[in-house]
Amino acid sequence: MRIPVSVLDLAPIARGETASSSIAASVALAQRAEEHGYRRVWYAEHHNMPSIASSATSVLISHVGAHTTTIRLGAGGVMLPNHSPLTIAEQFGTLEAMYPGRIDLGLGRAPGSDQNTMYALRRNPNSADRFPQDVLELQAYLAGETRVPGVDAIPGKGSSVPLYILGSSMFGATLAAALGLPYAFASHFAPQLLEPAVAAYRREFTPSEQLSEPYVIAGVNVIAADTTDEARANHEAVKRNLAIGLFGRGQTLSDEQADQLLAQGAGTHVESMLTHTAVGTRAEVGEYLDGFLKTADADELIVAHQAPTTEARLRSVTLLAEALTGFGG
């Protein structure tokens, strides 16, 4: 492998499945990724979404950590405005104490929810405005250099869990550059500003104690299968599931109804989200990722294996790993 490749596990709850089966699938996915040499697995904080089981991100990381041995695990990311920096420092300090040297903490400022969910989280609508200050406060807790006199994160103090700034806009790029932190761009669902954001981050980067040179992780979707036709069928299923999740208003819809949503305008939005998606056989996805790496100017790729079933996602993880043997040749 010419560069590190990681997994973004969206912890999907498929139609007819349960949160329990989703979590079991996340364990299996992390174990398969570990077996095949992926660098890390990240989970993202989402709330009030019937199709995603990663709302309690640190709890999920802890569970997967108990069933793996070497692969790095982390948040991609925690939506910091939903929490106090001390709480997150304690949670990830605890994870680092349990799984030393394996924990990452990616931070985002998006709400990850609607107005009612924001209220249920007791979140202040203006809390995102404090994101840069909250990142620094969190970083200080983890470094053992608290900015709040007399208050330490225990566990967490001195753990130096590495921080990553997540984003899909110029804001995250410039903040990561100013703080000297790695930058992860969410190009797997928000591709529009990938190239200018990465260019700005690299241009404006200031070295820090954590990082001496800029480091970019770019998100990309992969749907790998044993045949091109199977991969394309899985791709269509993924588009249907996205249309239902985004525009189905909580209803249980058939494939035919999902196709109607796609035809009525949802398709344009879904296709835009999936701009950076490798679909095909082992060789086809390997070739696609080689090109995407150049487009993204990335140091690491983080892959969302977007297949509709656990078995198909596990197969995609294996096929991509096999493709990476000759990656970038």
Tab-separated table of C-alpha atoms in Angstrom:
chain	number	residue	atom	x	y	z
A	1	MET	CA	0.000	0.000	0.000
A	2	ARG	CA	1.452	3.312	-1.101
A	3	ILE	CA	-0.611	5.314	1.416
A	4	PRO	CA	-2.679	4.437	4.505
A	5	VAL	CA	-6.290	3.453	3.839
A	6	SER	CA	-8.939	3.448	6.569
A	7	VAL	CA	-12.645	2.746	7.025
A	8	LEU	CA	-15.473	5.101	7.865
A	9	ASP	CA	-18.195	2.871	9.300
A	10	LEU	CA	-21.570	4.599	9.011
A	11	ALA	CA	-23.092	1.936	11.319
A	12	PRO	CA	-26.194	1.589	9.114
A	13	ILE	CA	-29.399	0.015	10.374
A	14	ALA	CA	-30.733	-1.636	7.244
A	15	ARG	CA	-34.428	-1.962	6.525
A	16	GLY	CA	-35.787	-4.788	8.660
A	17	GLU	CA	-32.675	-4.864	10.860
A	18	THR	CA	-32.061	-3.659	14.432
A	19	ALA	CA	-29.485	-1.558	16.263
A	20	SER	CA	-28.133	-4.780	17.770
A	21	SER	CA	-27.492	-6.301	14.346
A	22	SER	CA	-25.912	-3.038	13.172
A	23	ILE	CA	-23.480	-3.023	16.101
A	24	ALA	CA	-22.593	-6.663	15.485
A	25	ALA	CA	-21.906	-5.737	11.863
A	26	SER	CA	-19.619	-2.907	13.005
A	27	VAL	CA	-17.584	-5.397	15.029
A	28	ALA	CA	-17.311	-7.729	12.040
A	29	LEU	CA	-16.328	-4.838	9.755
A	30	ALA	CA	-13.575	-3.650	12.117
A	31	GLN	CA	-12.248	-7.184	12.473
A	32	ARG	CA	-12.154	-7.611	8.689
A	33	ALA	CA	-10.430	-4.240	8.262
A	34	GLU	CA	-7.867	-5.152	10.923
A	35	GLU	CA	-7.220	-8.501	9.225
A	36	HIS	CA	-6.517	-6.769	5.913
A	37	GLY	CA	-4.226	-4.000	7.149
A	38	TYR	CA	-6.442	-0.912	7.152
A	39	ARG	CA	-5.062	1.907	9.321
A	40	ARG	CA	-8.140	2.870	11.363
A	41	VAL	CA	-11.926	2.690	11.661
A	42	TRP	CA	-13.913	5.821	12.498
A	43	TYR	CA	-17.542	6.286	13.578
A	44	ALA	CA	-19.572	9.492	13.248
A	45	GLU	CA	-21.963	11.049	15.737
A	46	HIS	CA	-25.525	11.286	14.390
A	47	HIS	CA	-28.743	11.794	16.341
A	48	ASN	CA	-32.416	11.051	15.669
A	49	MET	CA	-31.637	9.114	12.475
A	50	PRO	CA	-33.485	5.777	12.250
A	51	SER	CA	-30.907	4.322	9.856
A	52	ILE	CA	-27.696	5.068	11.827
A	53	ALA	CA	-26.562	3.410	15.085
A	54	SER	CA	-23.512	5.541	15.983
A	55	SER	CA	-25.154	8.213	18.173
A	56	ALA	CA	-23.223	7.144	21.305
A	57	THR	CA	-19.924	7.214	19.439
A	58	SER	CA	-17.538	6.635	22.350
A	59	VAL	CA	-19.607	3.668	23.588
A	60	LEU	CA	-19.483	2.051	20.143
A	61	ILE	CA	-15.713	2.603	19.944
A	62	SER	CA	-15.295	0.946	23.342
A	63	HIS	CA	-17.296	-2.104	22.269
A	64	VAL	CA	-15.403	-2.526	19.008
A	65	GLY	CA	-12.107	-2.040	20.834
A	66	ALA	CA	-12.879	-5.035	23.021
A	67	HIS	CA	-13.247	-7.208	19.915
A	68	THR	CA	-10.118	-6.028	18.044
A	69	THR	CA	-6.438	-5.857	18.953
A	70	THR	CA	-4.359	-3.528	16.761
A	71	ILE	CA	-6.440	-1.323	14.457
A	72	ARG	CA	-6.869	2.321	15.462
A	73	LEU	CA	-10.407	3.364	16.408
A	74	GLY	CA	-11.935	6.788	16.714
A	75	ALA	CA	-14.545	9.372	16.009
A	76	GLY	CA	-15.026	10.760	12.563
A	77	GLY	CA	-16.326	12.658	14.268
A	78	VAL	CA	-17.684	13.922	17.531
A	79	MET	CA	-19.814	17.025	16.990
A	80	LEU	CA	-18.138	19.074	19.689
A	81	PRO	CA	-20.844	21.777	19.994
A	82	ASN	CA	-23.153	19.028	21.327
A	83	HIS	CA	-20.876	18.476	24.343
A	84	SER	CA	-18.641	20.143	26.892
A	85	PRO	CA	-14.937	19.782	26.067
A	86	LEU	CA	-14.341	18.262	29.520
A	87	THR	CA	-16.868	15.481	28.899
A	88	ILE	CA	-15.250	14.516	25.591
A	89	ALA	CA	-11.766	14.672	27.125
A	90	GLU	CA	-12.914	12.287	29.854
A	91	GLN	CA	-14.598	9.902	27.397
A	92	PHE	CA	-11.648	9.685	25.027
A	93	GLY	CA	-9.160	9.719	27.878
A	94	THR	CA	-10.986	6.670	29.199
A	95	LEU	CA	-10.833	5.000	25.779
A	96	GLU	CA	-7.102	5.719	25.538
A	97	ALA	CA	-6.583	4.186	28.996
A	98	MET	CA	-8.460	1.084	27.853
A	99	TYR	CA	-6.836	0.799	24.406
A	100	PRO	CA	-3.460	2.607	24.610
A	101	GLY	CA	-2.125	3.999	21.352
A	102	ARG	CA	-5.233	3.077	19.355
A	103	ILE	CA	-7.615	6.022	19.834
A	104	ASP	CA	-8.267	9.002	17.515
A	105	LEU	CA	-10.550	11.979	18.119
A	106	GLY	CA	-11.975	13.690	15.056
A	107	LEU	CA	-13.973	16.848	15.761
A	108	GLY	CA	-16.712	18.547	13.765
A	109	ARG	CA	-18.859	21.597	14.382
A	110	ALA	CA	-21.961	20.621	12.373
A	111	PRO	CA	-25.157	20.129	14.384
A	112	GLY	CA	-25.777	16.640	12.999
A	113	SER	CA	-29.447	17.154	13.794
A	114	ASP	CA	-32.562	19.284	13.312
A	115	GLN	CA	-33.938	22.008	15.579
A	116	ASN	CA	-36.001	19.655	17.753
A	117	THR	CA	-33.052	17.316	18.198
A	118	MET	CA	-30.864	20.275	19.056
A	119	TYR	CA	-33.323	21.144	21.824
A	120	ALA	CA	-33.393	17.537	23.034
A	121	LEU	CA	-29.591	17.639	23.274
A	122	ARG	CA	-29.916	20.891	25.267
A	123	ARG	CA	-27.644	22.478	22.730
A	124	ASN	CA	-27.417	26.250	22.387
A	125	PRO	CA	-28.004	27.238	18.738
A	126	ASN	CA	-24.945	29.496	18.966
A	127	SER	CA	-22.647	26.838	20.407
A	128	ALA	CA	-20.974	26.218	17.042
A	129	ASP	CA	-19.549	29.746	17.231
A	130	ARG	CA	-17.311	28.582	20.092
A	131	PHE	CA	-15.912	25.626	18.174
A	132	PRO	CA	-12.308	26.938	17.826
A	133	GLN	CA	-12.131	27.841	21.519
A	134	ASP	CA	-13.685	24.529	22.537
A	135	VAL	CA	-11.136	22.611	20.450
A	136	LEU	CA	-8.314	24.410	22.263
A	137	GLU	CA	-9.898	23.754	25.667
A	138	LEU	CA	-10.303	20.051	24.822
A	139	GLN	CA	-6.756	19.829	23.513
A	140	ALA	CA	-5.445	21.381	26.731
A	141	TYR	CA	-7.277	18.842	28.906
A	142	LEU	CA	-5.755	15.967	26.921
A	143	ALA	CA	-2.275	17.529	27.112
A	144	GLY	CA	-2.508	17.985	30.878
A	145	GLU	CA	-2.410	21.770	30.490
A	146	THR	CA	-5.940	22.725	31.506
A	147	ARG	CA	-7.244	26.177	30.623
A	148	VAL	CA	-9.783	26.004	33.455
A	149	PRO	CA	-7.988	26.495	36.791
A	150	GLY	CA	-8.293	23.502	39.084
A	151	VAL	CA	-10.130	21.295	36.551
A	152	ASP	CA	-8.541	18.249	34.937
A	153	ALA	CA	-9.889	15.442	32.762
A	154	ILE	CA	-9.449	12.190	34.660
A	155	PRO	CA	-8.939	9.922	32.765
A	156	GLY	CA	-7.605	12.081	29.937
A	157	LYS	CA	-5.005	14.334	31.524
A	158	GLY	CA	-1.711	13.832	29.711
A	159	SER	CA	-3.120	11.172	27.381
A	160	SER	CA	-2.389	13.262	24.259
A	161	VAL	CA	-5.116	11.581	22.203
A	162	PRO	CA	-4.479	12.916	18.665
A	163	LEU	CA	-7.030	15.418	17.374
A	164	TYR	CA	-8.288	15.748	13.799
A	165	ILE	CA	-10.441	18.549	12.392
A	166	LEU	CA	-13.277	17.326	10.184
A	167	GLY	CA	-14.981	19.502	7.632
A	168	SER	CA	-16.539	20.036	4.244
A	169	SER	CA	-15.914	23.772	3.932
A	170	MET	CA	-13.154	26.358	3.968
A	171	PHE	CA	-13.745	27.001	7.685
A	172	GLY	CA	-12.498	23.599	8.786
A	173	ALA	CA	-9.535	23.789	6.416
A	174	THR	CA	-8.315	27.127	7.721
A	175	LEU	CA	-8.915	26.166	11.360
A	176	ALA	CA	-6.990	22.889	10.998
A	177	ALA	CA	-4.168	24.794	9.318
A	178	ALA	CA	-4.059	27.474	12.026
A	179	LEU	CA	-4.015	24.895	14.835
A	180	GLY	CA	-1.522	22.614	13.097
A	181	LEU	CA	-3.870	19.621	13.171
A	182	PRO	CA	-4.635	16.907	10.588
A	183	TYR	CA	-7.594	17.681	8.335
A	184	ALA	CA	-10.221	15.155	7.237
A	185	PHE	CA	-12.485	16.252	4.400
A	186	ALA	CA	-15.976	14.734	4.110
A	187	SER	CA	-15.802	14.262	0.351
A	188	HIS	CA	-17.750	10.998	0.641
A	189	PHE	CA	-20.968	13.048	0.964
A	190	ALA	CA	-20.060	16.761	0.533
A	191	PRO	CA	-17.584	16.870	-2.365
A	192	GLN	CA	-18.014	20.407	-3.656
A	193	LEU	CA	-15.087	22.175	-1.949
A	194	LEU	CA	-12.633	19.283	-1.697
A	195	GLU	CA	-9.880	20.690	-3.896
A	196	PRO	CA	-9.909	24.348	-2.758
A	197	ALA	CA	-10.206	23.361	0.906
A	198	VAL	CA	-7.246	20.973	0.733
A	199	ALA	CA	-5.202	23.537	-1.185
A	200	ALA	CA	-5.949	26.221	1.434
A	201	TYR	CA	-5.096	23.854	4.279
A	202	ARG	CA	-1.741	22.941	2.767
A	203	ARG	CA	-0.930	26.556	1.902
A	204	GLU	CA	-1.798	27.965	5.349
A	205	PHE	CA	-0.603	25.112	7.583
A	206	THR	CA	1.341	26.087	10.711
A	207	PRO	CA	3.369	23.331	12.420
A	208	SER	CA	2.347	22.336	15.938
A	209	GLU	CA	3.492	20.026	18.713
A	210	GLN	CA	1.193	17.311	17.322
A	211	LEU	CA	2.023	17.710	13.640
A	212	SER	CA	5.044	19.099	11.781
A	213	GLU	CA	3.612	18.898	8.242
A	214	PRO	CA	0.079	19.042	6.800
A	215	TYR	CA	-1.818	15.763	6.746
A	216	VAL	CA	-4.982	15.273	4.704
A	217	ILE	CA	-7.493	12.427	4.982
A	218	ALA	CA	-10.081	12.378	2.185
A	219	GLY	CA	-13.364	10.485	2.316
A	220	VAL	CA	-14.472	8.348	-0.609
A	221	ASN	CA	-17.202	5.767	-1.175
A	222	VAL	CA	-16.374	2.273	-2.383
A	223	ILE	CA	-18.771	-0.388	-3.628
A	224	ALA	CA	-16.572	-3.307	-4.620
A	225	ALA	CA	-17.987	-6.674	-5.669
A	226	ASP	CA	-16.898	-9.779	-7.533
A	227	THR	CA	-18.586	-8.608	-10.742
A	228	THR	CA	-19.297	-5.201	-12.213
A	229	ASP	CA	-23.004	-5.988	-12.470
A	230	GLU	CA	-23.215	-6.907	-8.789
A	231	ALA	CA	-21.421	-3.713	-7.799
A	232	ARG	CA	-23.772	-1.615	-9.941
A	233	ALA	CA	-26.816	-3.327	-8.415
A	234	ASN	CA	-25.463	-2.545	-4.933
A	235	HIS	CA	-24.898	1.049	-6.045
A	236	GLU	CA	-28.534	1.364	-7.070
A	237	ALA	CA	-29.623	-0.049	-3.706
A	238	VAL	CA	-27.445	2.490	-1.896
A	239	LYS	CA	-29.043	5.331	-3.867
A	240	ARG	CA	-32.520	4.066	-2.961
A	241	ASN	CA	-31.596	3.875	0.736
A	242	LEU	CA	-30.202	7.415	0.664
A	243	ALA	CA	-33.330	8.734	-1.049
A	244	ILE	CA	-35.540	7.094	1.584
A	245	GLY	CA	-33.370	8.321	4.462
A	246	LEU	CA	-33.187	11.888	3.197
A	247	PHE	CA	-36.610	12.381	1.622
A	248	GLY	CA	-38.832	9.536	2.866
A	249	ARG	CA	-40.000	11.457	5.964
A	250	GLY	CA	-39.602	8.437	8.203
A	251	GLN	CA	-41.791	6.193	6.051
A	252	THR	CA	-41.058	2.600	5.103
A	253	LEU	CA	-40.927	2.668	1.313
A	254	SER	CA	-40.605	-0.024	-1.345
A	255	ASP	CA	-37.872	-0.039	-3.983
A	256	GLU	CA	-40.414	1.213	-6.515
A	257	GLN	CA	-41.350	4.146	-4.283
A	258	ALA	CA	-37.670	4.898	-3.711
A	259	ASP	CA	-37.117	4.937	-7.474
A	260	GLN	CA	-39.979	7.429	-7.763
A	261	LEU	CA	-38.269	9.679	-5.213
A	262	LEU	CA	-35.051	9.499	-7.192
A	263	ALA	CA	-36.868	10.328	-10.424
A	264	GLN	CA	-38.703	13.258	-8.835
A	265	GLY	CA	-35.588	15.201	-7.850
A	266	ALA	CA	-33.966	13.278	-5.029
A	267	GLY	CA	-31.724	11.657	-7.616
A	268	THR	CA	-29.854	14.895	-8.331
A	269	HIS	CA	-29.078	15.395	-4.645
A	270	VAL	CA	-28.064	11.763	-4.116
A	271	GLU	CA	-25.841	11.710	-7.201
A	272	SER	CA	-24.118	14.878	-5.974
A	273	MET	CA	-23.478	13.327	-2.563
A	274	LEU	CA	-21.989	10.233	-4.198
A	275	THR	CA	-19.757	12.145	-6.626
A	276	HIS	CA	-16.650	10.395	-5.332
A	277	THR	CA	-17.703	6.740	-5.461
A	278	ALA	CA	-15.728	3.777	-6.764
A	279	VAL	CA	-18.066	1.113	-8.163
A	280	GLY	CA	-16.939	-2.167	-9.681
A	281	THR	CA	-14.599	-5.093	-9.383
A	282	ARG	CA	-11.365	-5.228	-7.419
A	283	ALA	CA	-9.396	-3.848	-10.365
A	284	GLU	CA	-11.958	-1.161	-11.196
A	285	VAL	CA	-12.122	0.294	-7.692
A	286	GLY	CA	-8.340	0.200	-7.392
A	287	GLU	CA	-7.979	2.205	-10.599
A	288	TYR	CA	-10.626	4.694	-9.453
A	289	LEU	CA	-8.929	5.299	-6.108
A	290	ASP	CA	-5.592	5.901	-7.763
A	291	GLY	CA	-7.198	8.748	-9.699
A	292	PHE	CA	-9.109	10.050	-6.677
A	293	LEU	CA	-5.911	10.186	-4.634
A	294	LYS	CA	-4.443	12.619	-7.142
A	295	THR	CA	-7.624	14.720	-7.243
A	296	ALA	CA	-7.835	14.937	-3.457
A	297	ASP	CA	-4.092	15.500	-2.904
A	298	ALA	CA	-4.533	13.272	0.160
A	299	ASP	CA	-2.073	11.557	2.484
A	300	GLU	CA	-4.670	8.952	3.514
A	301	LEU	CA	-8.000	7.735	2.197
A	302	ILE	CA	-10.905	6.885	4.480
A	303	VAL	CA	-13.421	4.660	2.763
A	304	ALA	CA	-17.142	4.304	3.366
A	305	HIS	CA	-17.997	0.835	2.068
A	306	GLN	CA	-21.474	1.715	0.841
A	307	ALA	CA	-23.094	-1.635	0.176
A	308	PRO	CA	-26.669	-2.493	1.257
A	309	THR	CA	-25.876	-5.613	3.321
A	310	THR	CA	-23.263	-6.578	5.888
A	311	GLU	CA	-22.017	-9.421	3.716
A	312	ALA	CA	-21.558	-7.098	0.747
A	313	ARG	CA	-19.697	-4.527	2.868
A	314	LEU	CA	-17.370	-7.190	4.252
A	315	ARG	CA	-16.672	-8.450	0.740
A	316	SER	CA	-15.992	-4.877	-0.390
A	317	VAL	CA	-13.453	-4.436	2.450
A	318	THR	CA	-11.645	-7.596	1.318
A	319	LEU	CA	-11.671	-6.788	-2.396
A	320	LEU	CA	-10.367	-3.274	-1.861
A	321	ALA	CA	-7.539	-4.581	0.329
A	322	GLU	CA	-6.603	-7.024	-2.417
A	323	ALA	CA	-6.713	-4.215	-4.985
A	324	LEU	CA	-4.332	-2.112	-2.902
A	325	THR	CA	-1.530	-4.616	-3.422
A	326	GLY	CA	-0.834	-2.870	-6.709
A	327	PHE	CA	-2.285	0.498	-5.702
A	328	GLY	CA	-0.742	3.450	-7.552
A	329	GLY	CA	1.620	1.231	-9.490
